[in-house]
Coordinates of C-alpha atoms in Angstrom, one line a residue:
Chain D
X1 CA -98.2 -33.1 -23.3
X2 CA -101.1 -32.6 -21.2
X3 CA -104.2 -30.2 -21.6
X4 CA -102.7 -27.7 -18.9
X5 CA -99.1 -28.0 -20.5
X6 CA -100.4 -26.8 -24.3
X7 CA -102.7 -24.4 -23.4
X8 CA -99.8 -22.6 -21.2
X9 CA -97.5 -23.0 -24.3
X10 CA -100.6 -21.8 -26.9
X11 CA -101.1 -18.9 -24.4
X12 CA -97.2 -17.8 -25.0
X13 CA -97.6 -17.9 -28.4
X14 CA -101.0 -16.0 -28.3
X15 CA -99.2 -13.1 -26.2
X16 CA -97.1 -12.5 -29.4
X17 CA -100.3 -12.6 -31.7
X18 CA -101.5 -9.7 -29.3
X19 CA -98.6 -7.9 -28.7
X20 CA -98.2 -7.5 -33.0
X21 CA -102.1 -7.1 -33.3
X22 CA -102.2 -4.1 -31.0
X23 CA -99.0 -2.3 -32.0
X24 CA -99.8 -3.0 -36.0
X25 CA -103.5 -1.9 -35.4
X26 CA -102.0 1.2 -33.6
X27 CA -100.0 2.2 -36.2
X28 CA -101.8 1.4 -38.9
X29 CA -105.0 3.7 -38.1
X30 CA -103.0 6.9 -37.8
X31 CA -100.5 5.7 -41.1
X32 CA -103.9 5.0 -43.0
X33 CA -105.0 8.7 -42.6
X34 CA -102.1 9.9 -43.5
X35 CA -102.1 7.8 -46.4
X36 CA -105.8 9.2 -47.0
X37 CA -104.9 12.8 -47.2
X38 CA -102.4 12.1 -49.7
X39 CA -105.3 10.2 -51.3
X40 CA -107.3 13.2 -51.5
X41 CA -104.7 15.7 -52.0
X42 CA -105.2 18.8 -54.6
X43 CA -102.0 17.6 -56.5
X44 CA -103.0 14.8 -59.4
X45 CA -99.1 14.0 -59.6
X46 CA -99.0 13.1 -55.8
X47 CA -102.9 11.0 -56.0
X48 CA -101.4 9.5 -58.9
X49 CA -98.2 8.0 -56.8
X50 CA -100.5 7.1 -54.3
X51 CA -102.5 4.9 -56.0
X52 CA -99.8 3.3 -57.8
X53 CA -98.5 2.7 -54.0
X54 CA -101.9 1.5 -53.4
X55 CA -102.2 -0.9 -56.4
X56 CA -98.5 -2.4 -55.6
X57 CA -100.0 -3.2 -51.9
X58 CA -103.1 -4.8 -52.4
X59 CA -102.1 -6.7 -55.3
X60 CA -99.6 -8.6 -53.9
X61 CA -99.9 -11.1 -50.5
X62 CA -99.1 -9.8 -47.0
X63 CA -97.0 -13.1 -46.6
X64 CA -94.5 -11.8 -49.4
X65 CA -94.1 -8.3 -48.1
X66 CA -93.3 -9.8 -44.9
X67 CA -90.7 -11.5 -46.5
X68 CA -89.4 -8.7 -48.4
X69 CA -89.0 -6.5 -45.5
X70 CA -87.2 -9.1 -43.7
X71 CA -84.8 -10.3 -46.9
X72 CA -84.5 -8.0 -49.4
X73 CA -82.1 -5.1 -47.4
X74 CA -80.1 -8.1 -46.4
X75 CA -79.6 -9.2 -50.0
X76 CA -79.8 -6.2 -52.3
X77 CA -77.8 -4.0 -49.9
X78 CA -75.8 -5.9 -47.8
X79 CA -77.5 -4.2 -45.1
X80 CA -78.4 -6.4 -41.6
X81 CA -81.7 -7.7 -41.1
X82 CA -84.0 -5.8 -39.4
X83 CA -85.5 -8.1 -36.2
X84 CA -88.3 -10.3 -36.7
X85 CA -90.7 -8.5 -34.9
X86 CA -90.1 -5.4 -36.5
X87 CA -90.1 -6.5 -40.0
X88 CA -93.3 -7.9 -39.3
X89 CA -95.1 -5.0 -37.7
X90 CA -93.5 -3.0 -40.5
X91 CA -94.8 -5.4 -43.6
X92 CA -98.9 -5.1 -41.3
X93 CA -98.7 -1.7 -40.7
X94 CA -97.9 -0.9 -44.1
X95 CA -100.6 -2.8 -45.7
X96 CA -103.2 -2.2 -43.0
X97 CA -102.9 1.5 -43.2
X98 CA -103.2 1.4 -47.0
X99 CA -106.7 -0.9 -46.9
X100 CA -107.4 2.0 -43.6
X101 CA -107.0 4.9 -45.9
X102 CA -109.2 3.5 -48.7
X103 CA -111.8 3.1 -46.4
X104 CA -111.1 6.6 -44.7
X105 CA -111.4 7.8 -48.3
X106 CA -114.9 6.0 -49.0
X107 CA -115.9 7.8 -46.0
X108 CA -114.7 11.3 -46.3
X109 CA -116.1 11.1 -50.1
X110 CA -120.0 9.2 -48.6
X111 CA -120.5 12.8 -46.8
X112 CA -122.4 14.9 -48.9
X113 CA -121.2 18.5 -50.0
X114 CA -124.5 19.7 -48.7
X115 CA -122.3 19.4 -45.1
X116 CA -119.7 21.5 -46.0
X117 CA -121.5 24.0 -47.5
X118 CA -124.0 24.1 -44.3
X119 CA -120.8 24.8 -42.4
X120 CA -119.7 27.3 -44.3
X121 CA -123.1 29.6 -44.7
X122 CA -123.8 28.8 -40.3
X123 CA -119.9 30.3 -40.0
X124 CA -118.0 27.8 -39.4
X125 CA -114.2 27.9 -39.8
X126 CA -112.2 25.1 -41.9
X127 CA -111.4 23.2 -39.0
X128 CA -114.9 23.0 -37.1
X129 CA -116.4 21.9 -40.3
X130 CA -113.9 18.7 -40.4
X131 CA -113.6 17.6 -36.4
X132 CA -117.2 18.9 -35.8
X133 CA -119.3 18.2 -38.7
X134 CA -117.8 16.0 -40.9
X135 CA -115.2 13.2 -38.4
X136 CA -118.1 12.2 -36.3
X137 CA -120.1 11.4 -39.9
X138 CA -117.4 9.6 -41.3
X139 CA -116.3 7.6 -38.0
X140 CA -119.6 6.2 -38.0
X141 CA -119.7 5.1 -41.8
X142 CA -116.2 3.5 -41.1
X143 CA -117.1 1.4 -38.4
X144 CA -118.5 -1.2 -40.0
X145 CA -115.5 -2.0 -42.8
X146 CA -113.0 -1.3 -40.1
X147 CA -114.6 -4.2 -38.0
X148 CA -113.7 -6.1 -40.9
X149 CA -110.6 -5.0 -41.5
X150 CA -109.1 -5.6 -38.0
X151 CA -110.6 -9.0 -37.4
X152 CA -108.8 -9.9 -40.6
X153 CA -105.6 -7.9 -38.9
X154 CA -106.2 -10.8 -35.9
X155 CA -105.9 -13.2 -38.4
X156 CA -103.1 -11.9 -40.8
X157 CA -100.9 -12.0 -37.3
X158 CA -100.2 -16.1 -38.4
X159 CA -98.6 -14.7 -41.1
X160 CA -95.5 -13.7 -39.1
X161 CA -94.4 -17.5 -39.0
X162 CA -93.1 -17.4 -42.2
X163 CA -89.9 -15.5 -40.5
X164 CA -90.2 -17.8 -37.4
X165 CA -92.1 -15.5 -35.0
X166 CA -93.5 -18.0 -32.1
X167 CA -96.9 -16.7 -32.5
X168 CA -99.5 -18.7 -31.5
X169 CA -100.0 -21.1 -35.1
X170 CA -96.6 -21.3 -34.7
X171 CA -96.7 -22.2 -31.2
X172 CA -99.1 -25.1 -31.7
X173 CA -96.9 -26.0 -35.4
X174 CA -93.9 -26.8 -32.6
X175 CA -95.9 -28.8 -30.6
X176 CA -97.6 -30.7 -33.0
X177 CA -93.6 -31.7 -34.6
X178 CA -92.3 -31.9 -31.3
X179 CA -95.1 -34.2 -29.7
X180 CA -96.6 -35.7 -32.5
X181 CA -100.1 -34.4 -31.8
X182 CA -102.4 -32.9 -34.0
X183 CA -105.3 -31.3 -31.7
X184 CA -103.1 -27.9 -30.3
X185 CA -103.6 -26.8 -33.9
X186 CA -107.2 -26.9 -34.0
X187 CA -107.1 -25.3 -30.5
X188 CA -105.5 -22.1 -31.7
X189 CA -109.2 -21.2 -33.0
X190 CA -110.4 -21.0 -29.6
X191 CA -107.9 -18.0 -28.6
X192 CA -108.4 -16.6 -32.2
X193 CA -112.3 -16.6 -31.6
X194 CA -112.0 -15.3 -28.1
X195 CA -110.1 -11.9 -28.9
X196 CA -112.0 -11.6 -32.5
X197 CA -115.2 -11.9 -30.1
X198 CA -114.1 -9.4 -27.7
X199 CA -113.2 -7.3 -30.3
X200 CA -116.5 -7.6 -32.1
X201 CA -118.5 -6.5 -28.9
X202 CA -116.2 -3.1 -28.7
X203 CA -116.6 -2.0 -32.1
X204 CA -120.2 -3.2 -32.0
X205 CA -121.2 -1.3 -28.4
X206 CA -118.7 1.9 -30.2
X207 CA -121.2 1.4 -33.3
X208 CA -124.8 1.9 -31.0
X209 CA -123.0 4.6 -29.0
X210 CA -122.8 6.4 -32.4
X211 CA -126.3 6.0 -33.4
X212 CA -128.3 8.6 -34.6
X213 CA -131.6 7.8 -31.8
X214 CA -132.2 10.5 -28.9
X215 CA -132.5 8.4 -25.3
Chain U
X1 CA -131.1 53.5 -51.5
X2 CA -132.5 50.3 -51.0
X3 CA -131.4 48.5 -48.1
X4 CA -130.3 45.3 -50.6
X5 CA -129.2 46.2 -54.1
X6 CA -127.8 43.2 -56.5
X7 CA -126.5 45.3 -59.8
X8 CA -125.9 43.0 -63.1
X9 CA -125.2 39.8 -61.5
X10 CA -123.7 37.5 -64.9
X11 CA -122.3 34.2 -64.4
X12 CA -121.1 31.2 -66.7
X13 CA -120.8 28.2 -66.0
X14 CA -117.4 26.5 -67.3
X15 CA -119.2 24.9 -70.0
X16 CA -119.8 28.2 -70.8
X17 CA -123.2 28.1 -70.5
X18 CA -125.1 31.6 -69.1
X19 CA -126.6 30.8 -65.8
X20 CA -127.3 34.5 -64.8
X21 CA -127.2 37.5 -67.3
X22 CA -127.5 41.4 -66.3
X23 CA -129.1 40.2 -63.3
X24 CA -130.4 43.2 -60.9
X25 CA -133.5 44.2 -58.3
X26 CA -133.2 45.8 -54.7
X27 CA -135.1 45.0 -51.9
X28 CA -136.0 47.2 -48.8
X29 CA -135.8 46.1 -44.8
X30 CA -138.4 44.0 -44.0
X31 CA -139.6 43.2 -47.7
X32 CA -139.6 39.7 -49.3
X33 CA -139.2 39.0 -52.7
X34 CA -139.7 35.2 -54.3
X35 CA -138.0 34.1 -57.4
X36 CA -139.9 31.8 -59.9
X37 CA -138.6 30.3 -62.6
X38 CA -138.1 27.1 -64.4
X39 CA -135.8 24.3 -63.0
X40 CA -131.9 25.8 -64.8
X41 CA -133.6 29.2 -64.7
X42 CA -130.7 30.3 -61.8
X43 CA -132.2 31.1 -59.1
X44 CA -130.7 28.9 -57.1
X45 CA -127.8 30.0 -58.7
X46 CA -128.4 33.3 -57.8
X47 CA -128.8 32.1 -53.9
X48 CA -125.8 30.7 -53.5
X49 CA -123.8 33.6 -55.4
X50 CA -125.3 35.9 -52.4
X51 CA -124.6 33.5 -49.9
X52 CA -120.6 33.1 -50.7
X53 CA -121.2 29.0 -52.4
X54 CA -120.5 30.4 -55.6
X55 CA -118.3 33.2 -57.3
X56 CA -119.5 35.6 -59.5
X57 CA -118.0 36.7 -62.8
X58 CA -118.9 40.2 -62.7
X59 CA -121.6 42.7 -60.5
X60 CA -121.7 43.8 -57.1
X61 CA -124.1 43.2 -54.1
X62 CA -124.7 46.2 -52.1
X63 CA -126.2 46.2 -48.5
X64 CA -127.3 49.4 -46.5
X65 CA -125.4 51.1 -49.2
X66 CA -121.9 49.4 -48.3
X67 CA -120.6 47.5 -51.5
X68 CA -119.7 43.6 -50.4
X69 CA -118.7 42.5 -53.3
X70 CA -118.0 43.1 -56.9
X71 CA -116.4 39.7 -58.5
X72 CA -113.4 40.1 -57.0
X73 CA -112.0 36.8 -55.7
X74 CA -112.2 36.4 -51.6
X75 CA -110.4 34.1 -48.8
X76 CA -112.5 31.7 -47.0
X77 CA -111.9 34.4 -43.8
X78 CA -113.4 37.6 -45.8
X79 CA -116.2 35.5 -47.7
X80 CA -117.3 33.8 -44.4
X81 CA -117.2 37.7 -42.6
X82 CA -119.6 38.6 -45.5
X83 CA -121.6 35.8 -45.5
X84 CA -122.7 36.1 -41.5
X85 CA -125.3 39.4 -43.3
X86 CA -126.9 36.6 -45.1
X87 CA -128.5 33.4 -43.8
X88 CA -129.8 30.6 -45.6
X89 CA -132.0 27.6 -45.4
X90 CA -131.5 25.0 -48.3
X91 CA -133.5 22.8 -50.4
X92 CA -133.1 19.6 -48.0
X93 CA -132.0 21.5 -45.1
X94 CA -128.7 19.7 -44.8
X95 CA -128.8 19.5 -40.8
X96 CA -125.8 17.4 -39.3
X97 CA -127.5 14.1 -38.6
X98 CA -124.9 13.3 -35.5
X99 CA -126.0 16.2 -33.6
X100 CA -130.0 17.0 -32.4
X101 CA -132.0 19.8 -33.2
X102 CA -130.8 21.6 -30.1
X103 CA -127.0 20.7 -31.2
X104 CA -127.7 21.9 -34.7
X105 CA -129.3 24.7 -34.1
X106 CA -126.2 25.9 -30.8
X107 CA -123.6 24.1 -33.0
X108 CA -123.2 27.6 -35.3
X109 CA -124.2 30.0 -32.4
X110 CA -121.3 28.9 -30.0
X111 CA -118.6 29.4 -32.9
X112 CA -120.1 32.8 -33.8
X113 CA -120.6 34.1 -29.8
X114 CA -117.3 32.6 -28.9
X115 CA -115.5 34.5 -32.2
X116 CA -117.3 37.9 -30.6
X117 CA -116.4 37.3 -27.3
X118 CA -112.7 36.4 -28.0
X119 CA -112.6 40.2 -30.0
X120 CA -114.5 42.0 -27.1
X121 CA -112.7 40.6 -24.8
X122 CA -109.2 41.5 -26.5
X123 CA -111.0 45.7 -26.2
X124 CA -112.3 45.3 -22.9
X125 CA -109.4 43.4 -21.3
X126 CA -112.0 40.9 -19.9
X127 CA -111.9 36.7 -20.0
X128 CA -113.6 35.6 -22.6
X129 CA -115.1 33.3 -21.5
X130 CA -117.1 34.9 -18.9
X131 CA -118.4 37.2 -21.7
X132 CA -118.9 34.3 -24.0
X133 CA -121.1 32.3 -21.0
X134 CA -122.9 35.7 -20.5
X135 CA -124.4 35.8 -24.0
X136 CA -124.6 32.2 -24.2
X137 CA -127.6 32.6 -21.5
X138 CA -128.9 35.2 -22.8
X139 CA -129.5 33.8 -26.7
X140 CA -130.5 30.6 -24.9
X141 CA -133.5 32.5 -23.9
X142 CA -134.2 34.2 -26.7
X143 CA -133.8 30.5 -28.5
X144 CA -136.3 28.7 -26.3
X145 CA -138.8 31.6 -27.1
X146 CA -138.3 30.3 -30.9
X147 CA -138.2 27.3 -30.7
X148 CA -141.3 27.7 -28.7
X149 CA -142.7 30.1 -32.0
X150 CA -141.8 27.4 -34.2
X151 CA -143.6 24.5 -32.1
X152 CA -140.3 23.1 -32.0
X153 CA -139.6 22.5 -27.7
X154 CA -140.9 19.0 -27.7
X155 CA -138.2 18.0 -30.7
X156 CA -135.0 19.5 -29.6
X157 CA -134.1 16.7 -28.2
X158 CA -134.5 14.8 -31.0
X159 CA -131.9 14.1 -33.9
X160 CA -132.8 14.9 -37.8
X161 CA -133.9 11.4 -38.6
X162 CA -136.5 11.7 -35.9
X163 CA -138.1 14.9 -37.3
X164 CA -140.8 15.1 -40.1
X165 CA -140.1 16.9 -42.8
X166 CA -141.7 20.3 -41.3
X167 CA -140.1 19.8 -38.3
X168 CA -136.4 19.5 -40.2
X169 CA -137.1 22.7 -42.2
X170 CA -138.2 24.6 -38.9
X171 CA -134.9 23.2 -37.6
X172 CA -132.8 24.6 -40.0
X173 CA -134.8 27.8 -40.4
X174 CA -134.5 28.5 -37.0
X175 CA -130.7 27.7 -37.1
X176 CA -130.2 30.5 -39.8
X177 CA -132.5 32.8 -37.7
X178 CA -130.6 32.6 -34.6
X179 CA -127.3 34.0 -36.0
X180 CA -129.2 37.1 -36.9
X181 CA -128.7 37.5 -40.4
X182 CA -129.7 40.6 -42.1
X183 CA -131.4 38.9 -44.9
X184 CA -132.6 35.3 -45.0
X185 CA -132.9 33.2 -47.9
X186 CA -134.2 30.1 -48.5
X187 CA -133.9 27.7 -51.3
X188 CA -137.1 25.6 -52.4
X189 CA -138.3 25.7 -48.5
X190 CA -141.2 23.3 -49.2
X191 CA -140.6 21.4 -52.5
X192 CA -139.6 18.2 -50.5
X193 CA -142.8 18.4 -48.5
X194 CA -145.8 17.4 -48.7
X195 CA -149.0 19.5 -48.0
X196 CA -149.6 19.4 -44.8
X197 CA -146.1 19.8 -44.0
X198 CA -145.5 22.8 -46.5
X199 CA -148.5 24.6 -44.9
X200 CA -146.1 24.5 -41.6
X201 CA -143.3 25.6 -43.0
X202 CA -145.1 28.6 -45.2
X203 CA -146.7 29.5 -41.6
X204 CA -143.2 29.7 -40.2
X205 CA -141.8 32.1 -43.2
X206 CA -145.4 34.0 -43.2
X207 CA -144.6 34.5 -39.0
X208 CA -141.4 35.8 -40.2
X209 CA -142.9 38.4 -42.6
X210 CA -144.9 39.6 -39.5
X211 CA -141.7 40.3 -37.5
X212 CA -140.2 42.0 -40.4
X213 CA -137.8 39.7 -41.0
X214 CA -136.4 40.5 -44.7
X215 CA -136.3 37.4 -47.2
X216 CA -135.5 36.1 -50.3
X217 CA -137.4 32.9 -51.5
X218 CA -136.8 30.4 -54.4
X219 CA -139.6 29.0 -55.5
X220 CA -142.2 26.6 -57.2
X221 CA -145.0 26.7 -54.8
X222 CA -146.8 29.8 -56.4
X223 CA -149.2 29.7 -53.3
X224 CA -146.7 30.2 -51.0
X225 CA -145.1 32.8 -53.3
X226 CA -148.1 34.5 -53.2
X227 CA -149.0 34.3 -49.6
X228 CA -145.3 35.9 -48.3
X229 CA -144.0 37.9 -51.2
X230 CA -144.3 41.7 -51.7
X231 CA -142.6 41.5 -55.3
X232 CA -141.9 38.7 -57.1
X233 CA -139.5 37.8 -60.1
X234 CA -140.1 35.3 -63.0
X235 CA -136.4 34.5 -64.3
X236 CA -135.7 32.3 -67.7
X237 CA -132.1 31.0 -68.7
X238 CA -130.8 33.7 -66.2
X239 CA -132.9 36.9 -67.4
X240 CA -135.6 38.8 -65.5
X241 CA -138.7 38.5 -67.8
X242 CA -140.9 39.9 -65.3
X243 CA -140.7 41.8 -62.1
X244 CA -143.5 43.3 -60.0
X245 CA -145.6 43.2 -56.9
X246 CA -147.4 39.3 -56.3
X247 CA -150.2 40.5 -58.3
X248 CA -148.1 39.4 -61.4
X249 CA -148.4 36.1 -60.5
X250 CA -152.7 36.7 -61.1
X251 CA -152.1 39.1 -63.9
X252 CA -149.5 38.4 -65.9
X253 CA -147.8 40.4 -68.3
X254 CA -145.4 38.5 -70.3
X255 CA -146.5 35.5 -72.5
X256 CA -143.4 33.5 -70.9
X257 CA -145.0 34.2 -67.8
X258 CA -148.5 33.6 -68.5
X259 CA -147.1 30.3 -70.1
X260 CA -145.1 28.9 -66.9
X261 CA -147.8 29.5 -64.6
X262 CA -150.3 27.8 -66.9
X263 CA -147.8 24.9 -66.9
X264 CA -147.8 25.6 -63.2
X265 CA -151.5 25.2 -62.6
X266 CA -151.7 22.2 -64.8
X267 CA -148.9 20.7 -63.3
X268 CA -151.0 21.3 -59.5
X269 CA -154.0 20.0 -60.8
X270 CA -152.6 16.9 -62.0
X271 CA -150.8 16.3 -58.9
X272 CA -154.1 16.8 -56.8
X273 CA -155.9 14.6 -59.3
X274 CA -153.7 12.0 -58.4
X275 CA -153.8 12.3 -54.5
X276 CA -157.6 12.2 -54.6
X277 CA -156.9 9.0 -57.0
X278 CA -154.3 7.5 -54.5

């Protein structure tokens, strides 16, 4: 296979790593907050389930939940599969909102009550102390772990070949037992580089925009 | 009857521990009063009961001879509607660092003008928003004339981790101010300063004074309790000890008194002892 012939073949592939990237990522940042307020909830009973929930996801790997999502209705209930795709934006979205709301949490709690209390005393109602005083604070202390978190979302997308998604690992995996060639793997680094870049210059130009420095 | 009248103010603390006890003074228009006392003493305590932070267990604040409250418990609505009589400045000013001075400071003043225009404009049958525009011009002169007062115009610009010390404080004093609040308080206004920076913000509350602005301070500084109080209260574990006009604070009745502002002067010698050293 020639140069031209794998990277069109790669590039395939690498339109399926996007296309579960950006729904995932999507869906995992609204899912995450959710997840947060149940996280902070007044009720100890509901925190309590929560971080069980929590515990359950980030102890055990994404590749398994993947796997469990895709299997276990099948076998337990007899119930059909659910499609590939879906099973595998289920299984990220799920564990991508639960790391999201843990760092939503960190953030909500790094604001000082001072804030709040300002709010209250200048007038403020409920609401304008959240979206005006306290989202624009937190957004900017999230940043940084949420950078992390979705270039390791990029990466976790290679994850879906263990239910045969032709993403782009997998992409290269078929070419390198179909043509006996080993250097399309190593190639999949440069598309994986490429978007974590682009992504990385975003969040980083987002990040500066949100600084703290009068022009 | 005195324009502010605070009548046996007691509070606990869950521990159970007395904060305030049987705690009561009054205070005309256009006074100011200082609080002195050891740290735990509740003065701050006291602040923040006044200002709506904290719930009392039993007493009643009474301004311009209307009762505001008397332990009772409150919704955020009613406490919030009580609290815009009372402005306060705290300890480390707690401005939003996202927004700049100018933000912080219109931040408030749009949410209250915009809450009065939306009810005029429900009795007049007007937009609001043409009301609310109206006396957005109009405070924003009266604003730039502050912040001109407070030597603030070059900084408004600027956000709170561009602003000394002073210029923070003046910040959030003149974010209280411009809400027009019947009674301002501030909480430790200098203790995070140092002395060139507390002699700004002392000449900012002794302006104040001059325009007949009425105040309540909490405080360590006794020079600045001196130079802006017309009485003055010496509070331990809660209680009044001592209560009087600033000469107190030179002749001293109580021993407990005599014995914290001896501490006190100590204390301010040491510290200048070791600035000359430094």
């Amino acid at each position: 296979m020639s140069f031209v012939d794998v990277t069109l073949q790669l590039l395939q592939g690498f339109l399926v790593t996007l296309e579960i990237f950006a729904i995932s990522w999507l869906l995992a940042i609204p899912l995450g907050v959710f997840f947060c307020s149940i996280s902070i909830c007044r009720f100890k009973w509901i925190r309590k389930v929560m971080s069980v929930f929590i515990w359950v996801i980030r102890g055990t790997p994404l590749m398994l939940q993947i796997i469990i999502i895709f299997y276990v209705p099948g076998l337990l209930f007899n119930l059909p599969s659910l499609d590939r795709m879906v099973s595998v934006i289920i299984a990220i979205v799920i564990n991508y909102a639960v790391y999201f709301s843990e760092i939503y949490r960190a953030g909500y709690e790094s604001i000082s009550k001072g804030q709040k209390e300002a709010g209250f005393v200048l007038g403020l109602s409920k609401s304008e102390i959240f979206f005006k005083v306290y989202l624009k604070q937190i957004i900017k202390k999230i940043i940084p772990p949420m950078t992390n978190e979705t270039i390791s979302l990029v990466k976790d997308t290679a994850l879906a070949r263990v239910i045969t998604i032709p993403e782009v690992l997998k992409s290269a995996q078929e070419i390198v037992a179909k043509d006996a060639i080993i250097w399309p793997l190593f190639y999949t680094a440069v598309f994986y580089l490429a978007i974590v870049g682009i992504l990385s210059i975003i969040l980083k130009l987002y990040e500066k925009k949100l600084s703290y420095i009068a022009s | 009857m005195s324009y502010l009248e605070i009548k046996n103010i007691a509070k606990r603390f869950e521990d159970n521990k007395v904060v305030l006890k049987d705690f009561s003074f009054s205070l005309e228009k256009g006074e100011t009063i200082s609080l002195i006392g050891n740290s735990g003493s509740g003065k701050t305590t006291f602040l923040r009961i006044l200002n709506f932070l904290l719930p009392m267990d039993s007493g009643s604040i009474v301004l311009e001879g209307k009762e505001l409250c008397n332990g009772s418990s409150l919704s955020y609505q009613e406490k919030q509607k009580l609290n815009s009589n009372f402005g306060l400045v705290f300890q480390n000013m707690n401005l939003f660092p996202q927004y700049t001075a100018l933000d912080n400071i219109l931040l408030p003043l749009k949410s209250k003008l915009k809450k009065e225009a939306k009810e005029q404009a429900k009795e007049e049958k007007k937009k609001w928003k043409l009301i609310y525009q109206e006396r957005l011009d109009q405070e924003m002169t009266s604003l730039k004339e502050l912040a001109s007062t407070f030597l603030l115009t070059e900084k408004l610009n600027h956000y709170p981790n561009q602003l000394s010390g002073g210029e923070a404080q003046r910040v959030a004093i003149l974010r209280a101010l411009v809400l027009k609040p019947k009674i301002l308080c501030f909480d430790e206004p200098t203790s995070a300063l140092d002395p060139k920076l507390k002699q700004e913000v002392a000449n900012t509350i002794l302006h104040l004074k001059k325009v007949g602005t009425t105040m309540i301070v909490v405080t360590h500084e006794m020079e600045l309790a001196l130079a802006v109080s017309d009485k003055v209260i010496y509070l331990e574990k809660g209680s009044i000890i001592e209560v009087g006009d600033k000469s107190i604070l030179l002749t001293p009745k109580s021993d407990k008194l005599k014995a914290f502002l001896s501490l006190r002067s100590t204390d301010d010698e040491s510290k200048e002892e070791k600035r000359r050293a430094f």
